[in-house]
C-alpha cells in the first residue's frame, strides 16, 4: 500500500508545468471553442431570420403597392363607366372624388406604379390640356418612371415630378406650368411647344432635349444640363440660360450654336 502511494506521489512530482497547463488549457480551449461555435451558429441563425423577415416585408410591401394600384384602377374604371366621369361637369362631385382618390393613392405607390397610373390617366383622356377632367396640381409623382412614353398635350401643371424619369418621352405641347421637375431626367425628351412657365427645372438633365418653341418664362434653370438641347425659338432669357450647368452644343433661341 505504501509503495502504491509513493509511486503515485512520484508521478505527481514528475509532472512538469507544461503538463499541468495541458491538463488545464486543453479542456478550456475545447469549452471555449464549443461556446464560440454556439455563438457563431446563433448569430448566423439570427442573420438568416432577419434576412427572411426583410424579404417577407419587401414582398408584403410590393403586394400592398400592387393591391393599391389595382383597387385604384378598379374604382376609377367604375367612375368612368358607371358614373360618367369623363363627361361630367367641372363642379360635379364625381370629379372631386376622382381627384381625391388619385392624389391619395400616389403616396402608396413606388416609381414604376406611379408611371402606370400616369399613363392610365393620359390614355383614359382624363388629363388633356384642352379640358382636364382631373387636375394634378400638388400630386406627388416624384421618382415616377415613364421613359419613352407619350404624354402629348397632357396637363401636368403644378404636379410634383421631381427626380422623375421622362427620358426620350414624347411630351409635345404638354402643360407643365409651375410643375416641380427638380433633378428629373429628361434626356432626349421631345418638349416641342411645351408650356414650362414657372416650372422648376433646377438640376434637371435635359441633354439633347427638344425645346423648340417651348415657353420657359420664369422657369428655374439653375444647374440644369442643357447640353445639345434644341432651344430654337424658345421663350427664355439669357439670364435664365446663364444659370444652367451646361449649354455645350445647344441650339440657342436665335438659332446660333453654343460653344
XYZ file of C-alpha atoms in Angstrom:
259
model
C 0.000 0.000 0.000
C 2.783 2.384 0.905
C 4.575 1.613 -2.358
C 1.496 2.490 -4.389
C 1.183 5.787 -2.615
C 4.854 6.552 -3.173
C 4.553 5.755 -6.864
C 1.517 7.969 -7.143
C 3.244 10.809 -5.341
C 6.320 10.430 -7.536
C 4.118 10.596 -10.647
C 2.588 13.831 -9.472
C 6.022 15.267 -8.705
C 7.230 14.297 -12.177
C 4.511 16.388 -13.857
C 6.035 19.452 -15.484
C 4.443 22.898 -15.670
C 3.549 22.255 -19.311
C 1.834 19.012 -18.344
C -0.290 20.881 -15.835
C -1.038 23.602 -18.382
C -2.117 20.984 -20.883
C -4.455 19.479 -18.327
C -5.997 22.880 -17.681
C -5.786 24.596 -21.085
C -6.997 21.896 -23.445
C -10.395 21.449 -21.745
C -10.675 25.217 -21.533
C -9.916 25.627 -25.235
C -12.411 22.954 -26.126
C -15.035 24.581 -23.948
C -14.313 27.995 -25.477
C -14.450 26.513 -28.965
C -17.833 24.995 -28.285
C -19.125 28.267 -26.865
C -17.765 30.217 -29.854
C -19.345 27.756 -32.272
C -22.678 28.051 -30.475
C -22.474 31.837 -30.551
C -21.481 31.877 -34.235
C -24.286 29.485 -35.085
C -26.745 31.637 -33.133
C -25.555 34.748 -34.995
C -25.914 33.005 -38.352
C -29.400 31.894 -37.387
C -30.261 35.417 -36.261
C -28.979 36.930 -39.519
C -30.839 34.335 -41.586
C -34.052 35.065 -39.685
C -33.548 38.804 -40.127
C -32.962 38.309 -43.867
C -36.105 36.192 -44.177
C -38.099 38.822 -42.291
C -36.723 41.549 -44.571
C -37.615 39.583 -47.698
C -41.096 38.867 -46.361
C -41.560 42.557 -45.553
C -40.446 43.558 -49.057
C -42.854 41.051 -50.565
C -45.665 42.367 -48.361
C -44.905 45.962 -49.353
C -44.774 45.029 -53.019
C -48.120 43.254 -52.732
C -49.630 46.218 -50.880
C -48.495 48.591 -53.645
C -49.907 46.305 -56.325
C -53.192 45.967 -54.464
C -53.427 49.741 -54.019
C -52.901 50.323 -57.745
C -55.374 47.634 -58.811
C -58.000 48.909 -56.370
C -57.494 52.445 -57.694
C -57.833 51.300 -61.315
C -60.993 49.343 -60.475
C -62.580 52.317 -58.720
C -61.604 54.726 -61.489
C -62.982 52.362 -64.125
C -66.248 52.308 -62.208
C -66.334 56.109 -62.115
C -65.715 56.207 -65.860
C -68.212 53.543 -66.865
C -70.966 53.830 -64.263
C -70.791 57.472 -63.200
C -69.841 59.293 -66.408
C -66.594 60.751 -65.085
C -65.252 61.747 -68.485
C -68.414 63.630 -69.494
C -69.081 65.109 -66.048
C -69.287 68.827 -65.361
C -66.426 70.805 -63.895
C -68.050 71.030 -60.478
C -69.573 67.582 -60.348
C -68.844 65.544 -57.229
C -67.530 62.618 -59.264
C -64.577 64.762 -60.407
C -63.691 65.748 -56.863
C -63.851 62.103 -55.845
C -61.625 61.020 -58.731
C -59.035 63.684 -57.939
C -59.033 62.820 -54.226
C -58.528 59.128 -54.961
C -55.715 59.910 -57.378
C -53.782 62.149 -55.008
C -54.288 59.734 -52.115
C -53.083 56.586 -53.856
C -49.882 58.238 -55.079
C -48.395 58.107 -51.592
C -48.835 54.316 -51.594
C -47.064 53.629 -54.887
C -43.470 53.247 -55.990
C -41.980 54.975 -59.035
C -42.866 52.227 -61.509
C -46.515 52.132 -60.492
C -46.761 55.926 -60.466
C -45.709 55.692 -64.092
C -48.509 53.201 -64.774
C -51.028 55.483 -63.075
C -49.912 58.495 -65.121
C -50.232 56.534 -68.349
C -53.698 55.359 -67.327
C -54.872 58.919 -66.701
C -53.477 60.029 -70.046
C -54.837 57.145 -72.086
C -58.247 57.479 -70.430
C -58.347 61.101 -71.607
C -58.569 62.471 -68.062
C -55.611 64.883 -68.125
C -55.939 66.503 -71.525
C -54.596 70.060 -71.522
C -57.588 71.185 -73.592
C -60.111 70.130 -70.938
C -58.621 68.216 -67.989
C -61.098 66.119 -66.033
C -58.603 65.599 -63.205
C -56.114 68.321 -62.286
C -52.847 67.072 -60.864
C -51.659 70.180 -59.034
C -49.945 69.019 -55.851
C -49.882 65.388 -56.988
C -46.599 63.791 -55.956
C -45.201 61.769 -58.843
C -41.610 62.016 -57.589
C -39.306 59.299 -58.993
C -42.014 58.013 -61.320
C -40.657 56.015 -64.242
C -42.285 56.968 -67.550
C -39.389 56.713 -70.003
C -40.217 56.686 -73.723
C -43.889 57.374 -73.051
C -46.359 59.641 -74.834
C -47.946 62.448 -72.820
C -48.503 64.885 -75.649
C -50.853 67.763 -74.766
C -51.325 66.467 -71.226
C -51.939 68.856 -68.345
C -49.398 68.249 -65.584
C -49.445 71.788 -64.269
C -48.446 72.088 -60.629
C -47.557 68.400 -60.317
C -44.545 67.328 -58.283
C -42.359 65.456 -60.761
C -39.007 65.805 -59.022
C -36.457 63.135 -59.947
C -38.902 61.617 -62.416
C -37.616 59.508 -65.328
C -39.010 61.014 -68.532
C -36.088 60.432 -70.885
C -36.962 60.059 -74.572
C -40.610 60.752 -73.835
C -42.962 62.465 -76.292
C -44.307 65.492 -74.444
C -45.097 67.950 -77.219
C -47.270 70.867 -76.120
C -47.571 69.411 -72.631
C -48.627 71.812 -69.882
C -46.077 71.827 -67.071
C -46.857 75.252 -65.675
C -45.330 75.658 -62.196
C -44.515 71.925 -62.129
C -41.671 70.700 -59.936
C -39.178 68.904 -62.189
C -36.203 69.358 -59.902
C -33.494 66.792 -60.633
C -35.570 64.987 -63.263
C -34.164 63.044 -66.221
C -35.485 64.493 -69.474
C -32.687 63.450 -71.814
C -33.743 63.478 -75.486
C -37.329 64.222 -74.454
C -39.492 65.895 -77.078
C -40.830 69.045 -75.407
C -41.610 70.981 -78.575
C -44.122 73.708 -77.768
C -44.270 72.701 -74.104
C -45.569 75.245 -71.591
C -42.955 75.296 -68.825
C -43.700 78.706 -67.378
C -42.520 78.998 -63.769
C -41.514 75.321 -63.751
C -38.668 74.222 -61.501
C -36.092 72.582 -63.770
C -33.193 73.104 -61.402
C -30.533 70.391 -61.693
C -32.633 68.552 -64.264
C -30.898 66.697 -67.084
C -32.165 67.867 -70.485
C -29.323 66.584 -72.658
C -30.437 66.546 -76.268
C -33.987 67.570 -75.336
C -36.130 69.254 -77.993
C -37.397 72.541 -76.582
C -38.278 74.224 -79.862
C -40.939 76.916 -79.274
C -41.155 75.927 -75.610
C -42.291 78.597 -73.160
C -39.722 78.760 -70.341
C -40.578 82.192 -68.998
C -39.958 82.270 -65.257
C -38.614 78.710 -65.231
C -35.789 77.895 -62.841
C -32.842 76.535 -64.854
C -30.293 76.638 -62.017
C -27.817 73.803 -62.560
C -29.816 72.290 -65.446
C -27.854 70.370 -68.082
C -28.954 71.651 -71.499
C -26.028 70.314 -73.492
C -27.032 69.579 -77.109
C -30.616 70.681 -76.378
C -32.555 72.423 -79.128
C -33.929 75.730 -77.815
C -34.703 77.318 -81.173
C -37.431 79.972 -80.814
C -37.907 79.058 -77.136
C -39.162 81.805 -74.845
C -36.295 82.066 -72.363
C -33.942 84.848 -71.287
C -30.172 84.955 -71.491
C -30.114 85.381 -67.707
C -32.024 82.135 -67.222
C -29.682 80.285 -69.542
C -26.643 81.678 -67.752
C -27.651 79.734 -64.670
C -27.647 76.402 -66.477
C -24.929 73.894 -65.707
C -24.110 73.342 -69.367
C -25.181 74.616 -72.783
C -22.415 72.829 -74.678
C -23.535 72.122 -78.238
C -27.039 73.513 -77.610
C -29.023 75.373 -80.240
C -29.943 78.736 -78.715
C -33.283 80.563 -79.227
C -31.831 82.726 -82.021
C -30.630 79.645 -83.888
C -26.971 80.078 -83.000
C -24.869 77.274 -81.602
C -23.486 77.421 -78.063
C -19.833 76.563 -77.540
